[in-house]
Short mmCIF file of C-alpha atoms in Angstrom, two decimals:
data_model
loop_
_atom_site.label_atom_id
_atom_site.label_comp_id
_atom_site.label_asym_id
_atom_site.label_seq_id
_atom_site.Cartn_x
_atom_site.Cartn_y
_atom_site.Cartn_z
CA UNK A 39 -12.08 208.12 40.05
CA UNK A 40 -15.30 206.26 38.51
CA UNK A 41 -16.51 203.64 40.28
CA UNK A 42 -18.06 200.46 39.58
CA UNK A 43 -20.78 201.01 36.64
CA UNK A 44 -23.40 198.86 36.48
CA UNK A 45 -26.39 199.59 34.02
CA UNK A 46 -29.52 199.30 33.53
CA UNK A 47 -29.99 200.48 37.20
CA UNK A 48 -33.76 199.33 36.53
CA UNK A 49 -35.04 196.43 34.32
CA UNK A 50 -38.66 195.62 34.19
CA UNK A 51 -39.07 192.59 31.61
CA UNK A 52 -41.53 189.70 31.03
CA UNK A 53 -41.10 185.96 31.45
CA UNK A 54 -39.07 184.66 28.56
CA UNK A 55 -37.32 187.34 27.95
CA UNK A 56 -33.64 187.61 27.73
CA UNK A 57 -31.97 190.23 30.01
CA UNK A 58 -28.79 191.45 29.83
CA UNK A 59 -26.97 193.04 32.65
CA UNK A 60 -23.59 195.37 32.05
CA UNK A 61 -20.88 196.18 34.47
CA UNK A 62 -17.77 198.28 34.04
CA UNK A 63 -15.36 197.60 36.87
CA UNK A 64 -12.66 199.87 38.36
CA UNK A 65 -10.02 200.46 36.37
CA UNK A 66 -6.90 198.61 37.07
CA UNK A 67 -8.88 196.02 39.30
CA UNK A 68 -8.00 192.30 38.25
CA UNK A 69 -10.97 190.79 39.98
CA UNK A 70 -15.33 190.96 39.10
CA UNK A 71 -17.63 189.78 41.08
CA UNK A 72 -21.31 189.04 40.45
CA UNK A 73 -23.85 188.86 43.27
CA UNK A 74 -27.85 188.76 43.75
CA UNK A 75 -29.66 190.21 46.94
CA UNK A 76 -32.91 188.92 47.83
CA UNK A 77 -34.69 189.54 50.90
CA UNK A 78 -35.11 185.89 51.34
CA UNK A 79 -31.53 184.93 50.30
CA UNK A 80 -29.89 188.08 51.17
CA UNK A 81 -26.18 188.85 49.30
CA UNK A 82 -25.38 185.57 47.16
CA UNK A 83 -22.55 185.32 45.30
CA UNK A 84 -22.89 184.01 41.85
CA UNK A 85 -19.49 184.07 40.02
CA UNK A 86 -16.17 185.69 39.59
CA UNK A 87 -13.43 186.44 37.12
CA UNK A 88 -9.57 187.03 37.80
CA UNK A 89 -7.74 188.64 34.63
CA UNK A 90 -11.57 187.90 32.72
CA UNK A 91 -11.14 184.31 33.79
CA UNK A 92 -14.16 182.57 35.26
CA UNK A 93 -12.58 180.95 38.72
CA UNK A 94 -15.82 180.34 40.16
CA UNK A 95 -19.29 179.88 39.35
CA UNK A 96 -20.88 177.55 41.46
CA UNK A 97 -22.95 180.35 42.98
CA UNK A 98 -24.77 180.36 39.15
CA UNK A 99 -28.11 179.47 40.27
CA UNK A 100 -28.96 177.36 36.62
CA UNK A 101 -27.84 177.08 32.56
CA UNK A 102 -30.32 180.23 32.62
CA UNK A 103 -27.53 182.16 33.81
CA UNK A 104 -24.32 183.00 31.97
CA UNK A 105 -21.76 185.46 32.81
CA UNK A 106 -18.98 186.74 30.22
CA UNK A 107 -16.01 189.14 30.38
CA UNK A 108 -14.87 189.66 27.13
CA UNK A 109 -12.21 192.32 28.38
CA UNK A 110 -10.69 193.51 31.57
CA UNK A 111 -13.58 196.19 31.45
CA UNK A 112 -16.64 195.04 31.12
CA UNK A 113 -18.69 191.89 32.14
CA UNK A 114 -22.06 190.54 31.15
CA UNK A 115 -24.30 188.43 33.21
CA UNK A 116 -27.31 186.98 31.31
CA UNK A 117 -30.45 185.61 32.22
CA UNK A 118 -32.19 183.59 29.27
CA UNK A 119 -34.92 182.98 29.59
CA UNK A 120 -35.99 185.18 32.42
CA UNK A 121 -38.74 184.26 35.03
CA UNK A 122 -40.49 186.27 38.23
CA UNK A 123 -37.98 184.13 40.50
CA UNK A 124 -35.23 186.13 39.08
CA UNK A 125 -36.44 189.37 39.87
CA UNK A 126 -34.03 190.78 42.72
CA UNK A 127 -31.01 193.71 42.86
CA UNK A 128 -27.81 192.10 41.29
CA UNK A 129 -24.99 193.71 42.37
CA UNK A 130 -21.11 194.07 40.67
CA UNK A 131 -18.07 194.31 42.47
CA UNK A 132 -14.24 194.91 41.63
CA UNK A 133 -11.17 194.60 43.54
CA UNK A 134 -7.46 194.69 43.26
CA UNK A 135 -5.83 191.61 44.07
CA UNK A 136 -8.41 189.87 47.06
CA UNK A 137 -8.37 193.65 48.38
CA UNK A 138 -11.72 195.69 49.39
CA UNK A 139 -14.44 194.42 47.01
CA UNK A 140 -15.56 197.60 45.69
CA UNK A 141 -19.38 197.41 44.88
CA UNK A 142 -21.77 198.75 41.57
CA UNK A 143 -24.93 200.82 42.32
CA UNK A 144 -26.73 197.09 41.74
CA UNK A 145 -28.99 196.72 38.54
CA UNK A 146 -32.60 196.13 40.13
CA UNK A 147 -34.42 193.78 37.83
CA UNK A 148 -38.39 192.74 37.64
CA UNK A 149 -39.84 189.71 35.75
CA UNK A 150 -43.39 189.63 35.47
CA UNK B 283 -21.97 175.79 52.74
CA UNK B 284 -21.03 178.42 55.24
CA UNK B 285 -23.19 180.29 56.85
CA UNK B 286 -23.35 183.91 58.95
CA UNK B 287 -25.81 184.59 61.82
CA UNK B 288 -25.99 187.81 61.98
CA UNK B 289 -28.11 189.49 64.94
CA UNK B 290 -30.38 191.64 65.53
CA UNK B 291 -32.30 191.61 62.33
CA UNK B 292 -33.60 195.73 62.98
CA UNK B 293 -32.76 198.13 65.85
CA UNK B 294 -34.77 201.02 66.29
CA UNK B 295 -32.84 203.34 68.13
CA UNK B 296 -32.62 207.23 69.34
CA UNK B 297 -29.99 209.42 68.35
CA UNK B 298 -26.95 210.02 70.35
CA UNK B 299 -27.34 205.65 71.42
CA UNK B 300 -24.82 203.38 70.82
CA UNK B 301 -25.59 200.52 68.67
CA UNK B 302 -23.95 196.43 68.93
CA UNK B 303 -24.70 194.05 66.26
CA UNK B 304 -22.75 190.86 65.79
CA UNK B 305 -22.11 187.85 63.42
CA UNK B 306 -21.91 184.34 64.50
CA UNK B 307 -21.13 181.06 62.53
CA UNK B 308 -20.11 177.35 62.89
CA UNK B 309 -17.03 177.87 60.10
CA UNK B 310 -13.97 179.67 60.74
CA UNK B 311 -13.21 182.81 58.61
CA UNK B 312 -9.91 183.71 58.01
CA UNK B 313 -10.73 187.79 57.38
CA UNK B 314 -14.29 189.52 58.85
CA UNK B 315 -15.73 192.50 57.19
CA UNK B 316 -18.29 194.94 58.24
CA UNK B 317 -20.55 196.86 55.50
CA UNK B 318 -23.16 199.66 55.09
CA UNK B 319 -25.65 199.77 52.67
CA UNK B 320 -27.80 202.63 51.66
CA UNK B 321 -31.11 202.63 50.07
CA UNK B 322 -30.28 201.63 46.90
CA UNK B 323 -26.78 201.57 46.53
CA UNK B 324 -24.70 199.26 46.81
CA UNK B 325 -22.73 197.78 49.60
CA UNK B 326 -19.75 199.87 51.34
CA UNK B 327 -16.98 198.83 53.17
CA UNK B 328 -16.50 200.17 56.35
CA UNK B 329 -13.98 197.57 58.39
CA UNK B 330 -11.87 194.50 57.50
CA UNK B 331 -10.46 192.57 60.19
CA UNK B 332 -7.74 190.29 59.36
CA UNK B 333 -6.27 188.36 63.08
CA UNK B 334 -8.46 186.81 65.60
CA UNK B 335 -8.87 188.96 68.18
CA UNK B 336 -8.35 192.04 66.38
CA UNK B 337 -9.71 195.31 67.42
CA UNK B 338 -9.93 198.28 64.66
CA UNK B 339 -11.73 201.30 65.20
CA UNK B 340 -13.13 203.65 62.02
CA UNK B 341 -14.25 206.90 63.50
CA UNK B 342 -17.45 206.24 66.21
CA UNK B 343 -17.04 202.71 65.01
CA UNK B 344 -15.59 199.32 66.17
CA UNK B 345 -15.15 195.99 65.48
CA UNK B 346 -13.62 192.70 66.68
CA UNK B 347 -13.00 189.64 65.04
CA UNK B 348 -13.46 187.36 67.66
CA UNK B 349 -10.86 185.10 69.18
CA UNK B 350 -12.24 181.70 67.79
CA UNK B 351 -12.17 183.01 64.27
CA UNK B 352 -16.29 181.95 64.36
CA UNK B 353 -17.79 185.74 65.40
CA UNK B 354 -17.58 189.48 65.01
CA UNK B 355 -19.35 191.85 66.28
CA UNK B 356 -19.75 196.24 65.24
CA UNK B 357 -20.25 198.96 67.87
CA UNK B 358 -21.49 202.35 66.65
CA UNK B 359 -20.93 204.93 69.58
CA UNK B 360 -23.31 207.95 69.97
CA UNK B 361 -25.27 207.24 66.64
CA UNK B 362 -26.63 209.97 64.27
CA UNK B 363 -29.23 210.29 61.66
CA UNK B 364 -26.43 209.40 58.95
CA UNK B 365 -26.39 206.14 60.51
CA UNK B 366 -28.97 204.57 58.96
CA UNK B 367 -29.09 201.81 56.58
CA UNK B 368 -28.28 197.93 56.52
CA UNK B 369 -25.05 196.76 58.12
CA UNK B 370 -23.69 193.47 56.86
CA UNK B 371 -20.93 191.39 57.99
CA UNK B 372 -19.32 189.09 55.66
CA UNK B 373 -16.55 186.69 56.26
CA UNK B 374 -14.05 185.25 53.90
CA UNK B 375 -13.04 181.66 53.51
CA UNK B 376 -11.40 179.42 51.42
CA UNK B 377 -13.07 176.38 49.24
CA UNK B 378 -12.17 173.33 48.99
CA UNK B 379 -11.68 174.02 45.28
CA UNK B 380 -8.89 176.73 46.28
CA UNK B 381 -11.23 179.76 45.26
CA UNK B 382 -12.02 182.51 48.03
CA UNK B 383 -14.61 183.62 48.38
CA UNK B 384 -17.48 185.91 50.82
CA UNK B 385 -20.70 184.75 52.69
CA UNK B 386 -22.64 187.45 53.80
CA UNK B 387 -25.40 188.02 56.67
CA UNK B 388 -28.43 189.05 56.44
CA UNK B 389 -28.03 192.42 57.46
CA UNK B 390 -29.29 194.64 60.50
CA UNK B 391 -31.62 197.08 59.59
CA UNK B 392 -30.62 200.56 61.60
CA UNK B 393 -32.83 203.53 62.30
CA UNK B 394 -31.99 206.01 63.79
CA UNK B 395 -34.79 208.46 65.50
CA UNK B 396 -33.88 211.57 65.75
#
């Protein structure tokens, strides 16, 4: 079975630019979960969807960041505009039910 | 919000040693997982512990979630090259707002000399 896909697995972008991140979760998984590792933060979780629902985003660090799930598989979080503050690995993660939180490859995005 | 301590930051360590890393927070948790993460990928689960005072093994590993619902710790008996990577401990909780979610550590950094 596929796992979590997550692309790009690299983004190198400028400040002010929009960037898009993609994740396809497990199929047959009900729950998404976005997070950003840092070395100074660590593993932070920024939102997650039940059945494409957003049920919690207060981990969304500002309006810069948006998160969508138009369909039960596939999720977008955005970052517009971008800045260097942004730059870290953001990860995906699916589960069934509030069972093992299966995690993406991570996307690992610069901002110069 | 809550918060993991999660000890030792790096262990540099010679094959064949057994490792003990642990997590440590003012918050109760009501489940305690251990992860591994290799260079870059993402997190794996390796352990979930769901009763305090539970005691699960996984191969040469073990883990207890401790007895005040506040700690955890991993043991890795006779560690191997394989071993090496970032181990995180997360524990899961319950907001006020009736969402659950995980707080993570900051990871211990494992290698493994050979």
């Amino acid at each position: 079975d596929a796992g979590v896909i997550q692309s790009p697995r690299h983004e190198v972008t400028e400040m002010g630019q929009e960037v898009t991140l993609r994740c396809k979760p497990i199929s047959g998984h009900d729950y998404l979960f976005w997070y950003r590792q840092t070395m100074m933060r660590g593993l932070e979780l920024l939102i997650y969807f039940n059945n494409n629902v957003p049920i919690d985003d207060s981990g969304m660090p500002e309006d810069r960041f948006s998160a969508k799930m138009p369909n039960a598989s596939f999720s977008t979080l955005k970052i517009q505009p971008s800045e260097p503050r942004d730059s870290a690995v953001y990860f995906c993660a699916s589960s069934r039910a509030r069972g093992t939180q299966y995690f993406g490859p991570g996307t690992r995005l610069l901002v110069l | 919000g809550q918060q993991l301590n999660q000890s030792p930051q790096s262990m540099f360590i010679q094959e064949g040693e057994d490792v003990s890393m642990n997590c440590t927070s003012s918050s109760i948790f009501n489940t305690w997982l251990w992860y591994k993460q290799d260079p870059g990928e993402g997190p794996v689960l390796l352990i979930a512990l769901y009763k305090a005072g539970e005691l699960t093994s996984n191969g040469r590993l073990t883990a207890q979630f401790g007895i005040t619902r506040k700690d955890s710790f991993l043991n890795i008996s006779a560690s191997i090259p394989s071993d090496v990577g970032i181990y995180f401990c997360a524990g899961r909780y319950l907001t006020q707002g009736g969402s659950e979610k995980l707080v993570f550590g900051k990871g211990t950094k494992l290698t493994v000399n050979p």
